[in-house]
N, C-alpha and C. Protein backbone atom coordinates (compact mmCIF):
# COMPACT_ATOMS: atom_id res chain seq x y z
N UNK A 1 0.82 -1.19 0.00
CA UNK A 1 0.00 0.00 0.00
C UNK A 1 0.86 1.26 0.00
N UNK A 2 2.07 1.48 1.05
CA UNK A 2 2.40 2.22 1.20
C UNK A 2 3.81 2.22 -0.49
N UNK A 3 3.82 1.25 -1.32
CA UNK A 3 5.10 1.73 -2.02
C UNK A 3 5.23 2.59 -2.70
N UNK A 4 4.29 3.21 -3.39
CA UNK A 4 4.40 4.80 -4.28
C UNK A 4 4.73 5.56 -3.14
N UNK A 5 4.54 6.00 -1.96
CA UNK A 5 5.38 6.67 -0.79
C UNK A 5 7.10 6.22 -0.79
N UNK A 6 7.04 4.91 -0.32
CA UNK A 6 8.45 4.85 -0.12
C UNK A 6 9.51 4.27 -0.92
N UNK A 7 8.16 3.38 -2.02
CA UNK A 7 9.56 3.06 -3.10
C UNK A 7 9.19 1.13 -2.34
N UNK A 8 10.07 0.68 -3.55
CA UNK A 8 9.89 -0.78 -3.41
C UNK A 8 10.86 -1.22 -2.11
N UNK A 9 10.36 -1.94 -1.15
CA UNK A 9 11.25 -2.45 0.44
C UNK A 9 11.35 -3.78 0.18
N UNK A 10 12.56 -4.11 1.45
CA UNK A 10 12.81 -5.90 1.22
C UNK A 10 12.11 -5.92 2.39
N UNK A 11 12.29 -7.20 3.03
CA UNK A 11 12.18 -7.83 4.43
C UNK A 11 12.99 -6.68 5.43
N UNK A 12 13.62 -6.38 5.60
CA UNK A 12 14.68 -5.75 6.41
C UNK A 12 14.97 -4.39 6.47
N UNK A 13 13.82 -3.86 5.60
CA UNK A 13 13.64 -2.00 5.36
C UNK A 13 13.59 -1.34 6.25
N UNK A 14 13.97 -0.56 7.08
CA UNK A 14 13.86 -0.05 8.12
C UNK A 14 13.93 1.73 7.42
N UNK A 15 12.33 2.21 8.32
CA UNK A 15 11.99 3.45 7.38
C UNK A 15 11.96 4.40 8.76
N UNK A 16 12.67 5.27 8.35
CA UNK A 16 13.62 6.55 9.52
C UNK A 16 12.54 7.73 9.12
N UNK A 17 11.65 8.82 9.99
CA UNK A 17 10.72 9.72 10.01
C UNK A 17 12.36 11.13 9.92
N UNK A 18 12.44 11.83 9.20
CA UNK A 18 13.12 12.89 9.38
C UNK A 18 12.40 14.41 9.30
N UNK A 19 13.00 15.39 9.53
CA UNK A 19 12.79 16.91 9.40
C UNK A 19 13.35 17.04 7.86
N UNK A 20 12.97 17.77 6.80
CA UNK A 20 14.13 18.35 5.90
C UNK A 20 13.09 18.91 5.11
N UNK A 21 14.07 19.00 4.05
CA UNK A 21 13.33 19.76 2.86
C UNK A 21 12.58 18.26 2.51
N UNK A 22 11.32 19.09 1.56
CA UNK A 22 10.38 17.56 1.12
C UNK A 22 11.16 16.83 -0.03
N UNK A 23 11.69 17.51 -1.27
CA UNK A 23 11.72 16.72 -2.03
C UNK A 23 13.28 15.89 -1.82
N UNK A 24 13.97 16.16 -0.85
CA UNK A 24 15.38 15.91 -0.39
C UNK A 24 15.58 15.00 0.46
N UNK A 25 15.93 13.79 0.17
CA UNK A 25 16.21 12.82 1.24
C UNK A 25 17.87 12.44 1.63
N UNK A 26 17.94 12.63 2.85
CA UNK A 26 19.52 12.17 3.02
C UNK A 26 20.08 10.77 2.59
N UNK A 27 20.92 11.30 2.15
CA UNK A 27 21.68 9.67 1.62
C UNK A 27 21.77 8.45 2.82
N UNK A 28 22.02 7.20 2.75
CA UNK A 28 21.84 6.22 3.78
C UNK A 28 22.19 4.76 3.24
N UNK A 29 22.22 4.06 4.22
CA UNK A 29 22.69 2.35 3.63
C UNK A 29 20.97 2.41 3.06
N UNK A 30 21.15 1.19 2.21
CA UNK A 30 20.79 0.30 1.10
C UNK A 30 19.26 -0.39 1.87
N UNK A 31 19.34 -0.23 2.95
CA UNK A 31 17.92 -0.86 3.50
C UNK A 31 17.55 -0.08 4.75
N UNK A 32 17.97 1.01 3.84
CA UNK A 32 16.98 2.54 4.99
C UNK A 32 16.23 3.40 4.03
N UNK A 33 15.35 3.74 4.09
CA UNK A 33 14.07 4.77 3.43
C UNK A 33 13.63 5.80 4.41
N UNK A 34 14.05 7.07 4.25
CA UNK A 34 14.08 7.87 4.89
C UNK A 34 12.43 8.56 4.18
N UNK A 35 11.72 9.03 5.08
CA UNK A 35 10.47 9.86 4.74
C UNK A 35 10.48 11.39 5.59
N UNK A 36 9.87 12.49 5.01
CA UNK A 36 9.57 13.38 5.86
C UNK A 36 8.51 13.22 6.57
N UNK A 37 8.27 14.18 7.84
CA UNK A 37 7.43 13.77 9.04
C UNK A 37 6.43 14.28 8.20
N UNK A 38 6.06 15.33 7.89
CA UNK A 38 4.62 16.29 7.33
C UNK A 38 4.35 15.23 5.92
N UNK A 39 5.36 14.80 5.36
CA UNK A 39 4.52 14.43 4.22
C UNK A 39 3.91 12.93 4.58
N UNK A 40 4.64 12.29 6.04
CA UNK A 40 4.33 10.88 6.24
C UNK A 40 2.79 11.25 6.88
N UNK A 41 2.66 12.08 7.58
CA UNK A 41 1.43 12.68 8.38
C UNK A 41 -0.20 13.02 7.17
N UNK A 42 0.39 13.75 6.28
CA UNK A 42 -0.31 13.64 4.91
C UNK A 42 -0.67 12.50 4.26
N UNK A 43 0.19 11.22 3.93
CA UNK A 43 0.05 10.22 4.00
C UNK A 43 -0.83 8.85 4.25
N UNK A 44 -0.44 9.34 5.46
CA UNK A 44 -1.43 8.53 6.40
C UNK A 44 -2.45 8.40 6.44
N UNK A 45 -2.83 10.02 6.55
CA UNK A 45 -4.52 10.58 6.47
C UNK A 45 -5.20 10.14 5.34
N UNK A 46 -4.26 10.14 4.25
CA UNK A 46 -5.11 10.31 2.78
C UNK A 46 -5.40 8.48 2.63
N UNK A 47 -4.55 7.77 3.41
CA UNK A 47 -4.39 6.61 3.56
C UNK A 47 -6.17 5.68 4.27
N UNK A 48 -5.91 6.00 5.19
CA UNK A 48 -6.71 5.91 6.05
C UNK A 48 -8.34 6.31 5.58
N UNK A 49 -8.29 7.64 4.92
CA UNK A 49 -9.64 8.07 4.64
C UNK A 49 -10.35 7.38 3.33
N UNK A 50 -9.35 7.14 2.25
CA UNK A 50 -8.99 6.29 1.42
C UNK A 50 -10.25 4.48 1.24
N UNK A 51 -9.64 4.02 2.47
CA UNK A 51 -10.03 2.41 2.77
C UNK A 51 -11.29 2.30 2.86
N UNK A 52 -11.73 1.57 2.13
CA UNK A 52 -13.12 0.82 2.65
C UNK A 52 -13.75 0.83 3.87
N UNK A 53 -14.76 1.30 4.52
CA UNK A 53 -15.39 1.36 5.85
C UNK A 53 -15.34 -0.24 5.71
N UNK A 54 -15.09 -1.35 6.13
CA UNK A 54 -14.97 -2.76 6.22
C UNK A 54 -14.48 -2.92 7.73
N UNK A 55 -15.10 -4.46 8.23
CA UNK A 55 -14.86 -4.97 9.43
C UNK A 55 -13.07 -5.55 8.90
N UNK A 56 -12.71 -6.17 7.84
CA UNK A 56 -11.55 -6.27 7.65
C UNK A 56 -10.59 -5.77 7.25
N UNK A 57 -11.13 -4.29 7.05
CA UNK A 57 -10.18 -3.42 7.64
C UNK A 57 -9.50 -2.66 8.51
N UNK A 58 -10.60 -2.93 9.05
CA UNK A 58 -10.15 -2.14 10.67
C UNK A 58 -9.19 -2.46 11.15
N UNK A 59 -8.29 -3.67 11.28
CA UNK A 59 -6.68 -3.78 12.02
C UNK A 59 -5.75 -3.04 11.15
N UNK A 60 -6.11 -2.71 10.16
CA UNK A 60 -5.07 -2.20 9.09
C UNK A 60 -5.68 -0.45 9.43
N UNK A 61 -6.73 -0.03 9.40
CA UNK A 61 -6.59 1.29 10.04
C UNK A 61 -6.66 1.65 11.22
N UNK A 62 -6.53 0.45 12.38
CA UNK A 62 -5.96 1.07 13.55
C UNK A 62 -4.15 0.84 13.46
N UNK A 63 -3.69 0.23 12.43
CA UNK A 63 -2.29 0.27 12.54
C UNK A 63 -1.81 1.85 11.34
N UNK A 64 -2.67 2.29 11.10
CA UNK A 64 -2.31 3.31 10.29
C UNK A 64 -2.35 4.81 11.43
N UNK A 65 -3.79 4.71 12.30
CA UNK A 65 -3.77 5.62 12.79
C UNK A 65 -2.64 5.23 14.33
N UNK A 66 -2.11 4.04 14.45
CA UNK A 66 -0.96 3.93 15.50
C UNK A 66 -0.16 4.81 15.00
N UNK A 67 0.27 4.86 13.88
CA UNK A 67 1.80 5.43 13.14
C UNK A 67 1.33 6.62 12.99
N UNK A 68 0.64 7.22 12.97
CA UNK A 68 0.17 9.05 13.12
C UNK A 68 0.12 9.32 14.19
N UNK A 69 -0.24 8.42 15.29
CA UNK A 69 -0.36 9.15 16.85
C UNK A 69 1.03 8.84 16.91
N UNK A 70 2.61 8.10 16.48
CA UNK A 70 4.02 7.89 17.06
C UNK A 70 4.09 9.84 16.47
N UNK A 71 3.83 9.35 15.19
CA UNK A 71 4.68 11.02 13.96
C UNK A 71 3.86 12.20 15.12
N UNK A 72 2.84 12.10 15.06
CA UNK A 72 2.23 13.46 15.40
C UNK A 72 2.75 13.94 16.28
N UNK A 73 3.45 13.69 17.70
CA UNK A 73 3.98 15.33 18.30
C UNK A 73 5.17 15.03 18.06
N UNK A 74 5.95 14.50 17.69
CA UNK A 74 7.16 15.09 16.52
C UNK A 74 6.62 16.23 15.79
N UNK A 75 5.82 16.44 14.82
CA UNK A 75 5.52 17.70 13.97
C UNK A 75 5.19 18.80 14.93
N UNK A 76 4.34 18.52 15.56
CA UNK A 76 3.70 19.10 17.36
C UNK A 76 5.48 19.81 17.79
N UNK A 77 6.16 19.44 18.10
CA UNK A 77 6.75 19.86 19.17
C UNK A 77 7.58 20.94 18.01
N UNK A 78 8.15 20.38 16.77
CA UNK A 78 8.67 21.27 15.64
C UNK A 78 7.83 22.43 15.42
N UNK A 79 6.56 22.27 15.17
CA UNK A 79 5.86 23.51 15.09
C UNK A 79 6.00 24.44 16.51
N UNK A 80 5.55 23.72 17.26
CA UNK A 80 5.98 24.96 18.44
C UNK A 80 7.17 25.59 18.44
N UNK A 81 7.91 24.77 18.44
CA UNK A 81 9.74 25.61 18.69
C UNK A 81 9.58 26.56 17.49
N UNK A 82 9.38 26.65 16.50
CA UNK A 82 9.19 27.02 15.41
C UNK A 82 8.38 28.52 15.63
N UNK A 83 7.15 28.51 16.36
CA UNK A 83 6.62 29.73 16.42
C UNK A 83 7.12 30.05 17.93
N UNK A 84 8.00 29.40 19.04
CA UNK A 84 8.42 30.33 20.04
C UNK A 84 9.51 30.53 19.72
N UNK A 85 10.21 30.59 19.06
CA UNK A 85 11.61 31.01 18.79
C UNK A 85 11.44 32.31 18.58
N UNK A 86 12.15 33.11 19.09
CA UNK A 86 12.18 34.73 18.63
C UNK A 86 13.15 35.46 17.56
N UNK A 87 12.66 36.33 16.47
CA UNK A 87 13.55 36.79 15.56
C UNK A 87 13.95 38.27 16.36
N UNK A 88 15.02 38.73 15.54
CA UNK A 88 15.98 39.62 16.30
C UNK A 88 14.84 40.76 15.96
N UNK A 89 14.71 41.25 14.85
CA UNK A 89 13.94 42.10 14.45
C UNK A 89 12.27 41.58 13.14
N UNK A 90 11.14 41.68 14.54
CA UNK A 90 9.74 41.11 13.31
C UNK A 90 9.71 41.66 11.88
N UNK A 91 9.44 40.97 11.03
CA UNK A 91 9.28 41.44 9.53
C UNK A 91 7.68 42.26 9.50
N UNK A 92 7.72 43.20 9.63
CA UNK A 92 6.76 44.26 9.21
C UNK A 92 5.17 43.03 10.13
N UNK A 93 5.75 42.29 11.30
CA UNK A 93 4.54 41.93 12.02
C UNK A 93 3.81 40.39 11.60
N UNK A 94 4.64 39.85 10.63
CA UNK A 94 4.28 38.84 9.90
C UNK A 94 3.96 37.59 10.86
N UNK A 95 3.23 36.77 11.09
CA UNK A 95 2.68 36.07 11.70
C UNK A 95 3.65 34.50 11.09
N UNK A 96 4.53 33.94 12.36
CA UNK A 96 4.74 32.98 12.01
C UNK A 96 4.28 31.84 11.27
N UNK A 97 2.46 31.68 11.75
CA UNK A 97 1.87 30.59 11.28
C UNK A 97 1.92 30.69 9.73
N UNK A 98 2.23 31.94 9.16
CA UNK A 98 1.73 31.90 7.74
C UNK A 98 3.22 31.56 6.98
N UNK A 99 4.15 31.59 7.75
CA UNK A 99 5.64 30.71 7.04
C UNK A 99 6.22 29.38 7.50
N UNK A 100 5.03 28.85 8.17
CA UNK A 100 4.77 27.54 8.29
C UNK A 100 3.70 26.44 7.63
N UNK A 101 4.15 25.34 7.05
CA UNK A 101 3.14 24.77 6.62
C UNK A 101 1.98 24.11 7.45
N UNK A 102 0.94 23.78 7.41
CA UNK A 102 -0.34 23.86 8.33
C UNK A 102 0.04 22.24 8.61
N UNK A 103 -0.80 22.10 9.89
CA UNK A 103 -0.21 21.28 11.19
C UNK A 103 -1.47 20.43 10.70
N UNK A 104 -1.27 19.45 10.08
CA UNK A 104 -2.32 17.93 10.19
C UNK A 104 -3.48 17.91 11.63
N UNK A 105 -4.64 17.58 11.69
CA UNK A 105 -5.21 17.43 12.80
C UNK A 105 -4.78 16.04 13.84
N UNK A 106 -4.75 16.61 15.35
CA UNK A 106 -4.32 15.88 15.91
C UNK A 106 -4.87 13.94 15.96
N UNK A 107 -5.59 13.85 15.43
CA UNK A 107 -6.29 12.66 14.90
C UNK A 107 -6.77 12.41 13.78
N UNK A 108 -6.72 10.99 12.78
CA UNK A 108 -7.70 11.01 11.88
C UNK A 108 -8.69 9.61 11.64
């Protein structure tokens, strides 16, 4: 389900949540797949909303919404530091939230 996200995995893939630019992934051994947090969070959701209302699905979207409640205050705690950090001098009053990209809801 997830391979147009991460690309084709073996047995032994081990997939690392990072900060960075989106379309930029850090280089790494051969059976690591690095994802960004916001776009794995995007993901998920579209994942999840996606599936069949089905009784046999439900273990597969409570293991989808497990892996959004691990990511979610990772993005949570980045966004905060993010708008308490103080600049030396405000840009004409500009509101942090609007040079941040918007924060996924805390559940989906």
């Amino acid at each position: 389900m997830a391979s147009p996200f991460l690309g084709p995995r073996g047995s032994n893939t081990v997939i690392i949540a990072h900060f960075g630019v989106k379309d930029l992934t850090p280089s790494g051994p051969e059976g690591v797949r690095y994802v960004n947090v916001l776009q794995s969070l995007n993901f998920l959701r579209q994942e999840v909303r996606s599936l069949p209302l089905t009784s046999s699905n439900e273990p597969l979207r409570q293991r989808l919404r497990n892996t959004y409640a691990r990511l979610y205050p990772l993005q949570l705690r980045r966004y905060n530091n993010a708008l308490s950090s103080s600049l030396v001098q405000p840009f004409g009053g500009m509101n942090r939230r609007l040079m941040l990209p918007a924060l996924p809801p805390p559940e989906i």
